[in-house]
């Protein structure tokens, strides 16, 4: 893939990630697909760095400070730089599970009632 195509994919994925964290009531497979494709094609460190850049862009766009975005940005930056590969992959796996549970809450309810 050319550098231009890679940057385009990164920007599309960042936008999709921003939409996911801003609108947790409307998570769809179509919104999660760019994230899954990016994670498949990149290392966990690259995936975390992409997410951290997306969160930073949201912080810059916000007129007021958002403590949750600040916390998420700090955590992603620390995890990407000093976290073990296992910790990075665990974070990405956990994020995927949370997004699936938000997209399909009825399946999570059945899991909890077992």
Tab-separated table of N, CA, C and O in Angstrom:
chain	number	residue	atom	x	y	z
A	1	UNK	N	0.851	-1.161	0.000
A	1	UNK	CA	0.000	0.000	0.000
A	1	UNK	C	0.907	1.238	0.000
A	1	UNK	O	1.892	1.302	0.711
A	2	UNK	N	0.561	2.215	-0.784
A	2	UNK	CA	1.375	3.423	-0.863
A	2	UNK	C	1.200	4.269	0.397
A	2	UNK	O	0.239	4.119	1.142
A	3	UNK	N	2.118	5.166	0.608
A	3	UNK	CA	2.062	6.040	1.777
A	3	UNK	C	0.779	6.865	1.766
A	3	UNK	O	0.150	7.058	2.807
A	4	UNK	N	0.380	7.346	0.586
A	4	UNK	CA	-0.859	8.133	0.485
A	4	UNK	C	-2.060	7.293	0.905
A	4	UNK	O	-2.908	7.742	1.673
A	5	UNK	N	-2.139	6.064	0.416
A	5	UNK	CA	-3.254	5.182	0.765
A	5	UNK	C	-3.249	4.851	2.257
A	5	UNK	O	-4.307	4.795	2.887
A	6	UNK	N	-2.061	4.629	2.814
A	6	UNK	CA	-1.961	4.341	4.238
A	6	UNK	C	-2.452	5.525	5.068
A	6	UNK	O	-3.162	5.343	6.059
A	7	UNK	N	-2.089	6.732	4.666
A	7	UNK	CA	-2.520	7.924	5.394
A	7	UNK	C	-4.029	8.115	5.263
A	7	UNK	O	-4.701	8.488	6.229
A	8	UNK	N	-4.570	7.836	4.085
A	8	UNK	CA	-6.016	7.926	3.895
A	8	UNK	C	-6.730	6.938	4.809
A	8	UNK	O	-7.724	7.273	5.441
A	9	UNK	N	-6.217	5.698	4.857
A	9	UNK	CA	-6.816	4.681	5.723
A	9	UNK	C	-6.734	5.120	7.182
A	9	UNK	O	-7.700	4.970	7.941
A	10	UNK	N	-5.608	5.684	7.570
A	10	UNK	CA	-5.434	6.145	8.948
A	10	UNK	C	-6.449	7.243	9.287
A	10	UNK	O	-7.072	7.224	10.352
A	11	UNK	N	-6.641	8.178	8.377
A	11	UNK	CA	-7.584	9.276	8.617
A	11	UNK	C	-9.027	8.777	8.695
A	11	UNK	O	-9.800	9.223	9.547
A	12	UNK	N	-9.393	7.861	7.819
A	12	UNK	CA	-10.741	7.277	7.846
A	12	UNK	C	-10.956	6.539	9.167
A	12	UNK	O	-12.013	6.657	9.804
A	13	UNK	N	-9.951	5.803	9.597
A	13	UNK	CA	-10.055	5.042	10.836
A	13	UNK	C	-10.126	5.965	12.047
A	13	UNK	O	-10.899	5.722	12.978
A	14	UNK	N	-9.340	7.034	12.031
A	14	UNK	CA	-9.401	7.992	13.131
A	14	UNK	C	-10.790	8.616	13.233
A	14	UNK	O	-11.338	8.759	14.327
A	15	UNK	N	-11.362	8.969	12.108
A	15	UNK	CA	-12.708	9.555	12.093
A	15	UNK	C	-13.732	8.542	12.632
A	15	UNK	O	-14.610	8.888	13.421
A	16	UNK	N	-13.609	7.293	12.213
A	16	UNK	CA	-14.523	6.251	12.695
A	16	UNK	C	-14.370	6.063	14.202
A	16	UNK	O	-15.368	5.936	14.925
A	17	UNK	N	-13.140	6.089	14.696
A	17	UNK	CA	-12.903	5.949	16.129
A	17	UNK	C	-13.501	7.122	16.894
A	17	UNK	O	-14.137	6.935	17.938
A	18	UNK	N	-13.339	8.309	16.369
A	18	UNK	CA	-13.917	9.493	17.013
A	18	UNK	C	-15.442	9.374	17.093
A	18	UNK	O	-16.044	9.684	18.126
A	19	UNK	N	-16.057	8.918	16.010
A	19	UNK	CA	-17.510	8.748	16.011
A	19	UNK	C	-17.947	7.698	17.037
A	19	UNK	O	-18.965	7.865	17.715
A	20	UNK	N	-17.166	6.635	17.166
A	20	UNK	CA	-17.507	5.583	18.122
A	20	UNK	C	-17.461	6.087	19.559
A	20	UNK	O	-18.354	5.785	20.352
A	21	UNK	N	-16.432	6.854	19.894
A	21	UNK	CA	-16.332	7.284	21.286
A	21	UNK	C	-17.232	8.473	21.596
A	21	UNK	O	-17.532	8.724	22.752
A	22	UNK	N	-17.704	9.162	20.581
A	22	UNK	CA	-18.611	10.288	20.801
A	22	UNK	C	-20.073	9.878	20.797
A	22	UNK	O	-20.908	10.573	21.372
A	23	UNK	N	-20.397	8.782	20.142
A	23	UNK	CA	-21.799	8.373	20.010
A	23	UNK	C	-21.939	6.890	20.344
A	23	UNK	O	-22.135	6.058	19.457
A	24	UNK	N	-21.829	6.571	21.626
A	24	UNK	CA	-21.874	5.169	22.042
A	24	UNK	C	-23.273	4.564	21.936
A	24	UNK	O	-23.422	3.358	22.067
A	25	UNK	N	-24.281	5.397	21.677
A	25	UNK	CA	-25.637	4.878	21.510
A	25	UNK	C	-25.906	4.404	20.079
A	25	UNK	O	-26.941	3.810	19.817
A	26	UNK	N	-24.972	4.683	19.175
A	26	UNK	CA	-25.187	4.357	17.771
A	26	UNK	C	-23.958	3.657	17.187
A	26	UNK	O	-23.369	4.130	16.222
A	27	UNK	N	-23.576	2.547	17.787
A	27	UNK	CA	-22.419	1.795	17.324
A	27	UNK	C	-22.905	0.717	16.362
A	27	UNK	O	-23.749	-0.105	16.716
A	28	UNK	N	-22.367	0.748	15.162
A	28	UNK	CA	-22.758	-0.221	14.148
A	28	UNK	C	-21.523	-0.946	13.624
A	28	UNK	O	-20.392	-0.505	13.818
A	29	UNK	N	-21.774	-2.037	12.945
A	29	UNK	CA	-20.684	-2.785	12.327
A	29	UNK	C	-19.944	-1.920	11.313
A	29	UNK	O	-18.717	-1.951	11.224
A	30	UNK	N	-20.683	-1.106	10.588
A	30	UNK	CA	-20.062	-0.235	9.584
A	30	UNK	C	-19.102	0.761	10.232
A	30	UNK	O	-18.065	1.091	9.654
A	31	UNK	N	-19.424	1.222	11.423
A	31	UNK	CA	-18.536	2.155	12.120
A	31	UNK	C	-17.329	1.441	12.718
A	31	UNK	O	-16.269	2.027	12.872
A	32	UNK	N	-17.500	0.167	13.080
A	32	UNK	CA	-16.403	-0.601	13.679
A	32	UNK	C	-15.475	-1.209	12.633
A	32	UNK	O	-14.317	-1.521	12.931
A	33	UNK	N	-15.946	-1.370	11.414
A	33	UNK	CA	-15.173	-2.057	10.376
A	33	UNK	C	-13.820	-1.401	10.083
A	33	UNK	O	-12.807	-2.107	9.990
A	34	UNK	N	-13.742	-0.070	9.928
A	34	UNK	CA	-12.430	0.531	9.665
A	34	UNK	C	-11.435	0.271	10.794
A	34	UNK	O	-10.245	0.055	10.549
A	35	UNK	N	-11.926	0.250	12.017
A	35	UNK	CA	-11.064	-0.006	13.169
A	35	UNK	C	-10.533	-1.439	13.137
A	35	UNK	O	-9.338	-1.669	13.366
A	36	UNK	N	-11.401	-2.382	12.833
A	36	UNK	CA	-10.990	-3.788	12.756
A	36	UNK	C	-9.972	-3.998	11.639
A	36	UNK	O	-8.969	-4.706	11.823
A	37	UNK	N	-10.202	-3.372	10.502
A	37	UNK	CA	-9.265	-3.507	9.384
A	37	UNK	C	-7.915	-2.888	9.726
A	37	UNK	O	-6.859	-3.460	9.412
A	38	UNK	N	-7.942	-1.738	10.364
A	38	UNK	CA	-6.689	-1.078	10.734
A	38	UNK	C	-5.915	-1.940	11.731
A	38	UNK	O	-4.703	-2.140	11.581
A	39	UNK	N	-6.603	-2.454	12.723
A	39	UNK	CA	-5.942	-3.290	13.725
A	39	UNK	C	-5.363	-4.554	13.110
A	39	UNK	O	-4.298	-5.015	13.528
A	40	UNK	N	-6.050	-5.108	12.136
A	40	UNK	CA	-5.573	-6.317	11.471
A	40	UNK	C	-4.276	-6.057	10.704
A	40	UNK	O	-3.377	-6.895	10.670
A	41	UNK	N	-4.163	-4.864	10.111
A	41	UNK	CA	-3.027	-4.547	9.251
A	41	UNK	C	-1.866	-3.862	9.957
A	41	UNK	O	-0.845	-3.586	9.343
A	42	UNK	N	-2.023	-3.545	11.251
A	42	UNK	CA	-0.999	-2.792	11.972
A	42	UNK	C	-0.663	-3.446	13.306
A	42	UNK	O	-1.433	-4.246	13.824
A	43	UNK	N	0.460	-3.052	13.846
A	43	UNK	CA	0.872	-3.568	15.153
A	43	UNK	C	-0.013	-2.943	16.234
A	43	UNK	O	-0.611	-1.884	16.008
A	44	UNK	N	-0.061	-3.580	17.402
A	44	UNK	CA	-0.822	-2.969	18.500
A	44	UNK	C	-0.329	-1.554	18.828
A	44	UNK	O	-1.148	-0.672	19.102
A	45	UNK	N	0.965	-1.332	18.773
A	45	UNK	CA	1.501	0.007	19.047
A	45	UNK	C	0.973	1.015	18.034
A	45	UNK	O	0.536	2.116	18.403
A	46	UNK	N	0.984	0.655	16.761
A	46	UNK	CA	0.471	1.561	15.722
A	46	UNK	C	-1.021	1.828	15.920
A	46	UNK	O	-1.482	2.961	15.734
A	47	UNK	N	-1.762	0.806	16.304
A	47	UNK	CA	-3.199	0.972	16.536
A	47	UNK	C	-3.467	1.912	17.701
A	47	UNK	O	-4.356	2.759	17.636
A	48	UNK	N	-2.691	1.769	18.770
A	48	UNK	CA	-2.865	2.649	19.922
A	48	UNK	C	-2.456	4.083	19.591
A	48	UNK	O	-3.121	5.036	20.013
A	49	UNK	N	-1.390	4.243	18.838
A	49	UNK	CA	-0.954	5.584	18.441
A	49	UNK	C	-2.010	6.261	17.569
A	49	UNK	O	-2.267	7.466	17.715
A	50	UNK	N	-2.627	5.506	16.673
A	50	UNK	CA	-3.692	6.059	15.833
A	50	UNK	C	-4.857	6.537	16.699
A	50	UNK	O	-5.396	7.622	16.500
A	51	UNK	N	-5.236	5.728	17.693
A	51	UNK	CA	-6.322	6.102	18.590
A	51	UNK	C	-5.959	7.347	19.396
A	51	UNK	O	-6.785	8.233	19.584
A	52	UNK	N	-4.726	7.393	19.863
A	52	UNK	CA	-4.293	8.543	20.658
A	52	UNK	C	-4.328	9.819	19.815
A	52	UNK	O	-4.762	10.862	20.290
A	53	UNK	N	-3.932	9.735	18.562
A	53	UNK	CA	-4.016	10.894	17.663
A	53	UNK	C	-5.471	11.317	17.456
A	53	UNK	O	-5.773	12.515	17.405
A	54	UNK	N	-6.365	10.351	17.336
A	54	UNK	CA	-7.787	10.661	17.151
A	54	UNK	C	-8.350	11.361	18.383
A	54	UNK	O	-9.103	12.334	18.256
A	55	UNK	N	-7.976	10.893	19.564
A	55	UNK	CA	-8.448	11.516	20.797
A	55	UNK	C	-7.872	12.928	20.926
A	55	UNK	O	-8.571	13.869	21.303
A	56	UNK	N	-6.603	13.085	20.586
A	56	UNK	CA	-5.974	14.410	20.640
A	56	UNK	C	-6.680	15.392	19.713
A	56	UNK	O	-6.913	16.548	20.077
A	57	UNK	N	-7.061	14.932	18.532
A	57	UNK	CA	-7.788	15.799	17.598
A	57	UNK	C	-9.129	16.231	18.197
A	57	UNK	O	-9.534	17.387	18.055
A	58	UNK	N	-9.807	15.308	18.879
A	58	UNK	CA	-11.066	15.668	19.549
A	58	UNK	C	-10.826	16.690	20.650
A	58	UNK	O	-11.611	17.633	20.810
A	59	UNK	N	-9.755	16.504	21.406
A	59	UNK	CA	-9.429	17.458	22.462
A	59	UNK	C	-9.214	18.853	21.888
A	59	UNK	O	-9.662	19.839	22.453
A	60	UNK	N	-8.520	18.927	20.767
A	60	UNK	CA	-8.252	20.223	20.143
A	60	UNK	C	-9.521	20.858	19.591
A	60	UNK	O	-9.651	22.079	19.576
A	61	UNK	N	-10.462	20.024	19.136
A	61	UNK	CA	-11.716	20.530	18.581
A	61	UNK	C	-12.676	21.023	19.662
A	61	UNK	O	-13.502	21.901	19.409
A	62	UNK	N	-12.569	20.435	20.867
A	62	UNK	CA	-13.474	20.818	21.955
A	62	UNK	C	-13.124	22.202	22.480
A	62	UNK	O	-11.962	22.528	22.663
A	63	UNK	N	-14.148	22.976	22.737
A	63	UNK	CA	-13.940	24.311	23.296
A	63	UNK	C	-13.678	24.254	24.794
A	63	UNK	O	-13.043	25.127	25.357
A	64	UNK	N	-14.192	23.203	25.439
A	64	UNK	CA	-14.013	23.030	26.873
A	64	UNK	C	-13.229	21.740	27.131
A	64	UNK	O	-13.308	20.795	26.353
A	65	UNK	N	-12.518	21.723	28.238
A	65	UNK	CA	-11.767	20.529	28.617
A	65	UNK	C	-12.728	19.371	28.893
A	65	UNK	O	-13.804	19.574	29.447
A	66	UNK	N	-12.330	18.196	28.499
A	66	UNK	CA	-13.111	16.988	28.744
A	66	UNK	C	-12.222	16.018	29.522
A	66	UNK	O	-11.316	15.411	28.940
A	67	UNK	N	-12.464	15.878	30.822
A	67	UNK	CA	-11.593	15.038	31.642
A	67	UNK	C	-11.503	13.585	31.153
A	67	UNK	O	-10.457	12.958	31.279
A	68	UNK	N	-12.577	13.059	30.582
A	68	UNK	CA	-12.537	11.678	30.087
A	68	UNK	C	-11.626	11.545	28.873
A	68	UNK	O	-10.875	10.581	28.756
A	69	UNK	N	-11.693	12.531	27.973
A	69	UNK	CA	-10.785	12.509	26.818
A	69	UNK	C	-9.341	12.686	27.272
A	69	UNK	O	-8.435	12.046	26.741
A	70	UNK	N	-9.132	13.552	28.254
A	70	UNK	CA	-7.783	13.760	28.786
A	70	UNK	C	-7.229	12.459	29.351
A	70	UNK	O	-6.086	12.087	29.077
A	71	UNK	N	-8.044	11.772	30.123
A	71	UNK	CA	-7.628	10.512	30.727
A	71	UNK	C	-7.346	9.456	29.660
A	71	UNK	O	-6.324	8.759	29.706
A	72	UNK	N	-8.234	9.362	28.685
A	72	UNK	CA	-8.050	8.372	27.631
A	72	UNK	C	-6.786	8.678	26.824
A	72	UNK	O	-6.026	7.777	26.504
A	73	UNK	N	-6.558	9.933	26.515
A	73	UNK	CA	-5.369	10.326	25.767
A	73	UNK	C	-4.097	9.977	26.530
A	73	UNK	O	-3.162	9.401	25.967
A	74	UNK	N	-4.072	10.321	27.808
A	74	UNK	CA	-2.897	10.021	28.633
A	74	UNK	C	-2.655	8.518	28.722
A	74	UNK	O	-1.518	8.051	28.631
A	75	UNK	N	-3.729	7.758	28.909
A	75	UNK	CA	-3.590	6.308	29.030
A	75	UNK	C	-3.085	5.688	27.729
A	75	UNK	O	-2.171	4.855	27.750
A	76	UNK	N	-3.670	6.095	26.611
A	76	UNK	CA	-3.234	5.552	25.324
A	76	UNK	C	-1.770	5.890	25.044
A	76	UNK	O	-1.013	5.046	24.561
A	77	UNK	N	-1.372	7.119	25.353
A	77	UNK	CA	0.013	7.524	25.127
A	77	UNK	C	0.969	6.694	25.980
A	77	UNK	O	1.998	6.207	25.487
A	78	UNK	N	0.629	6.511	27.255
A	78	UNK	CA	1.486	5.730	28.147
A	78	UNK	C	1.536	4.265	27.718
A	78	UNK	O	2.616	3.660	27.671
A	79	UNK	N	0.387	3.701	27.390
A	79	UNK	CA	0.342	2.303	26.974
A	79	UNK	C	1.139	2.085	25.695
A	79	UNK	O	1.893	1.112	25.578
A	80	UNK	N	1.015	3.000	24.738
A	80	UNK	CA	1.735	2.857	23.463
A	80	UNK	C	3.243	2.959	23.653
A	80	UNK	O	4.001	2.296	22.937
A	81	UNK	N	3.683	3.763	24.617
A	81	UNK	CA	5.127	3.969	24.768
A	81	UNK	C	5.791	3.008	25.745
A	81	UNK	O	6.915	2.589	25.500
A	82	UNK	N	5.119	2.664	26.836
A	82	UNK	CA	5.790	1.828	27.841
A	82	UNK	C	5.071	0.517	28.143
A	82	UNK	O	5.579	-0.297	28.911
A	83	UNK	N	3.915	0.298	27.555
A	83	UNK	CA	3.178	-0.940	27.804
A	83	UNK	C	3.807	-2.126	27.089
A	83	UNK	O	4.439	-1.981	26.046
A	84	UNK	N	3.630	-3.304	27.668
A	84	UNK	CA	4.111	-4.518	27.008
A	84	UNK	C	3.206	-4.835	25.816
A	84	UNK	O	2.077	-4.352	25.733
A	85	UNK	N	3.711	-5.652	24.917
A	85	UNK	CA	2.899	-6.048	23.756
A	85	UNK	C	1.629	-6.763	24.207
A	85	UNK	O	0.570	-6.584	23.620
A	86	UNK	N	1.744	-7.544	25.269
A	86	UNK	CA	0.570	-8.242	25.803
A	86	UNK	C	-0.455	-7.251	26.342
A	86	UNK	O	-1.653	-7.389	26.098
A	87	UNK	N	0.013	-6.229	27.073
A	87	UNK	CA	-0.896	-5.213	27.597
A	87	UNK	C	-1.588	-4.456	26.466
A	87	UNK	O	-2.783	-4.159	26.545
A	88	UNK	N	-0.842	-4.153	25.430
A	88	UNK	CA	-1.409	-3.427	24.283
A	88	UNK	C	-2.493	-4.254	23.610
A	88	UNK	O	-3.578	-3.753	23.309
A	89	UNK	N	-2.201	-5.537	23.386
A	89	UNK	CA	-3.185	-6.402	22.736
A	89	UNK	C	-4.390	-6.617	23.636
A	89	UNK	O	-5.526	-6.641	23.152
A	90	UNK	N	-4.162	-6.735	24.937
A	90	UNK	CA	-5.279	-6.878	25.880
A	90	UNK	C	-6.204	-5.660	25.816
A	90	UNK	O	-7.427	-5.799	25.842
A	91	UNK	N	-5.615	-4.469	25.736
A	91	UNK	CA	-6.416	-3.252	25.640
A	91	UNK	C	-7.280	-3.286	24.377
A	91	UNK	O	-8.476	-3.007	24.421
A	92	UNK	N	-6.665	-3.626	23.249
A	92	UNK	CA	-7.397	-3.651	21.981
A	92	UNK	C	-8.499	-4.716	22.000
A	92	UNK	O	-9.608	-4.474	21.511
A	93	UNK	N	-8.203	-5.872	22.583
A	93	UNK	CA	-9.209	-6.932	22.693
A	93	UNK	C	-10.363	-6.492	23.593
A	93	UNK	O	-11.534	-6.753	23.290
A	94	UNK	N	-10.038	-5.838	24.699
A	94	UNK	CA	-11.061	-5.350	25.619
A	94	UNK	C	-11.923	-4.278	24.949
A	94	UNK	O	-13.148	-4.280	25.091
A	95	UNK	N	-11.277	-3.376	24.222
A	95	UNK	CA	-12.023	-2.339	23.505
A	95	UNK	C	-13.004	-2.969	22.516
A	95	UNK	O	-14.162	-2.573	22.426
A	96	UNK	N	-12.543	-3.975	21.795
A	96	UNK	CA	-13.401	-4.662	20.820
A	96	UNK	C	-14.603	-5.293	21.518
A	96	UNK	O	-15.738	-5.171	21.041
A	97	UNK	N	-14.368	-5.930	22.646
A	97	UNK	CA	-15.467	-6.565	23.387
A	97	UNK	C	-16.463	-5.516	23.890
A	97	UNK	O	-17.676	-5.736	23.830
A	98	UNK	N	-15.957	-4.394	24.361
A	98	UNK	CA	-16.850	-3.335	24.842
A	98	UNK	C	-17.682	-2.770	23.697
A	98	UNK	O	-18.888	-2.564	23.841
A	99	UNK	N	-17.051	-2.520	22.555
A	99	UNK	CA	-17.799	-2.002	21.404
A	99	UNK	C	-18.858	-2.984	20.946
A	99	UNK	O	-19.970	-2.587	20.596
A	100	UNK	N	-18.531	-4.283	20.966
A	100	UNK	CA	-19.531	-5.292	20.599
A	100	UNK	C	-20.685	-5.297	21.592
A	100	UNK	O	-21.840	-5.426	21.203
A	101	UNK	N	-20.370	-5.149	22.883
A	101	UNK	CA	-21.439	-5.162	23.888
A	101	UNK	C	-22.323	-3.924	23.752
A	101	UNK	O	-23.525	-4.003	24.011
A	102	UNK	N	-21.738	-2.802	23.349
A	102	UNK	CA	-22.541	-1.598	23.135
A	102	UNK	C	-23.372	-1.698	21.853
A	102	UNK	O	-24.478	-1.169	21.785
A	103	UNK	N	-22.843	-2.393	20.862
A	103	UNK	CA	-23.569	-2.554	19.607
A	103	UNK	C	-24.705	-3.557	19.744
A	103	UNK	O	-25.742	-3.409	19.103
A	104	UNK	N	-24.477	-4.573	20.558
A	104	UNK	CA	-25.468	-5.635	20.733
A	104	UNK	C	-25.726	-5.854	22.224
A	104	UNK	O	-25.361	-6.889	22.779
A	105	UNK	N	-26.360	-4.892	22.903
A	105	UNK	CA	-26.546	-5.023	24.355
A	105	UNK	C	-27.376	-6.239	24.764
A	105	UNK	O	-27.151	-6.802	25.827
A	106	UNK	N	-28.294	-6.682	23.900
A	106	UNK	CA	-29.109	-7.836	24.254
A	106	UNK	C	-28.270	-9.097	24.361
A	106	UNK	O	-28.539	-9.959	25.190
A	107	UNK	N	-27.211	-9.229	23.578
A	107	UNK	CA	-26.367	-10.416	23.687
A	107	UNK	C	-25.555	-10.388	24.980
A	107	UNK	O	-25.297	-11.411	25.573
A	108	UNK	N	-25.172	-9.211	25.427
A	108	UNK	CA	-24.459	-9.093	26.693
A	108	UNK	C	-25.386	-9.400	27.861
A	108	UNK	O	-24.981	-10.020	28.828
A	109	UNK	N	-26.659	-9.008	27.761
A	109	UNK	CA	-27.605	-9.302	28.820
A	109	UNK	C	-27.785	-10.807	28.966
A	109	UNK	O	-27.808	-11.332	30.080
A	110	UNK	N	-27.838	-11.518	27.846
A	110	UNK	CA	-27.980	-12.968	27.938
A	110	UNK	C	-26.731	-13.620	28.509
A	110	UNK	O	-26.806	-14.622	29.207
A	111	UNK	N	-25.559	-13.040	28.223
A	111	UNK	CA	-24.318	-13.539	28.808
A	111	UNK	C	-24.315	-13.353	30.320
A	111	UNK	O	-23.849	-14.213	31.058
A	112	UNK	N	-24.837	-12.232	30.780
A	112	UNK	CA	-24.836	-11.928	32.198
A	112	UNK	C	-25.846	-12.772	32.976
A	112	UNK	O	-25.664	-13.033	34.152
A	113	UNK	N	-26.913	-13.208	32.313
A	113	UNK	CA	-27.955	-13.958	33.003
A	113	UNK	C	-27.713	-15.459	32.992
A	113	UNK	O	-28.494	-16.205	33.555
A	114	UNK	N	-26.655	-15.883	32.373
A	114	UNK	CA	-26.341	-17.324	32.351
A	114	UNK	C	-25.862	-17.797	33.686
A	114	UNK	O	-25.259	-17.235	34.473
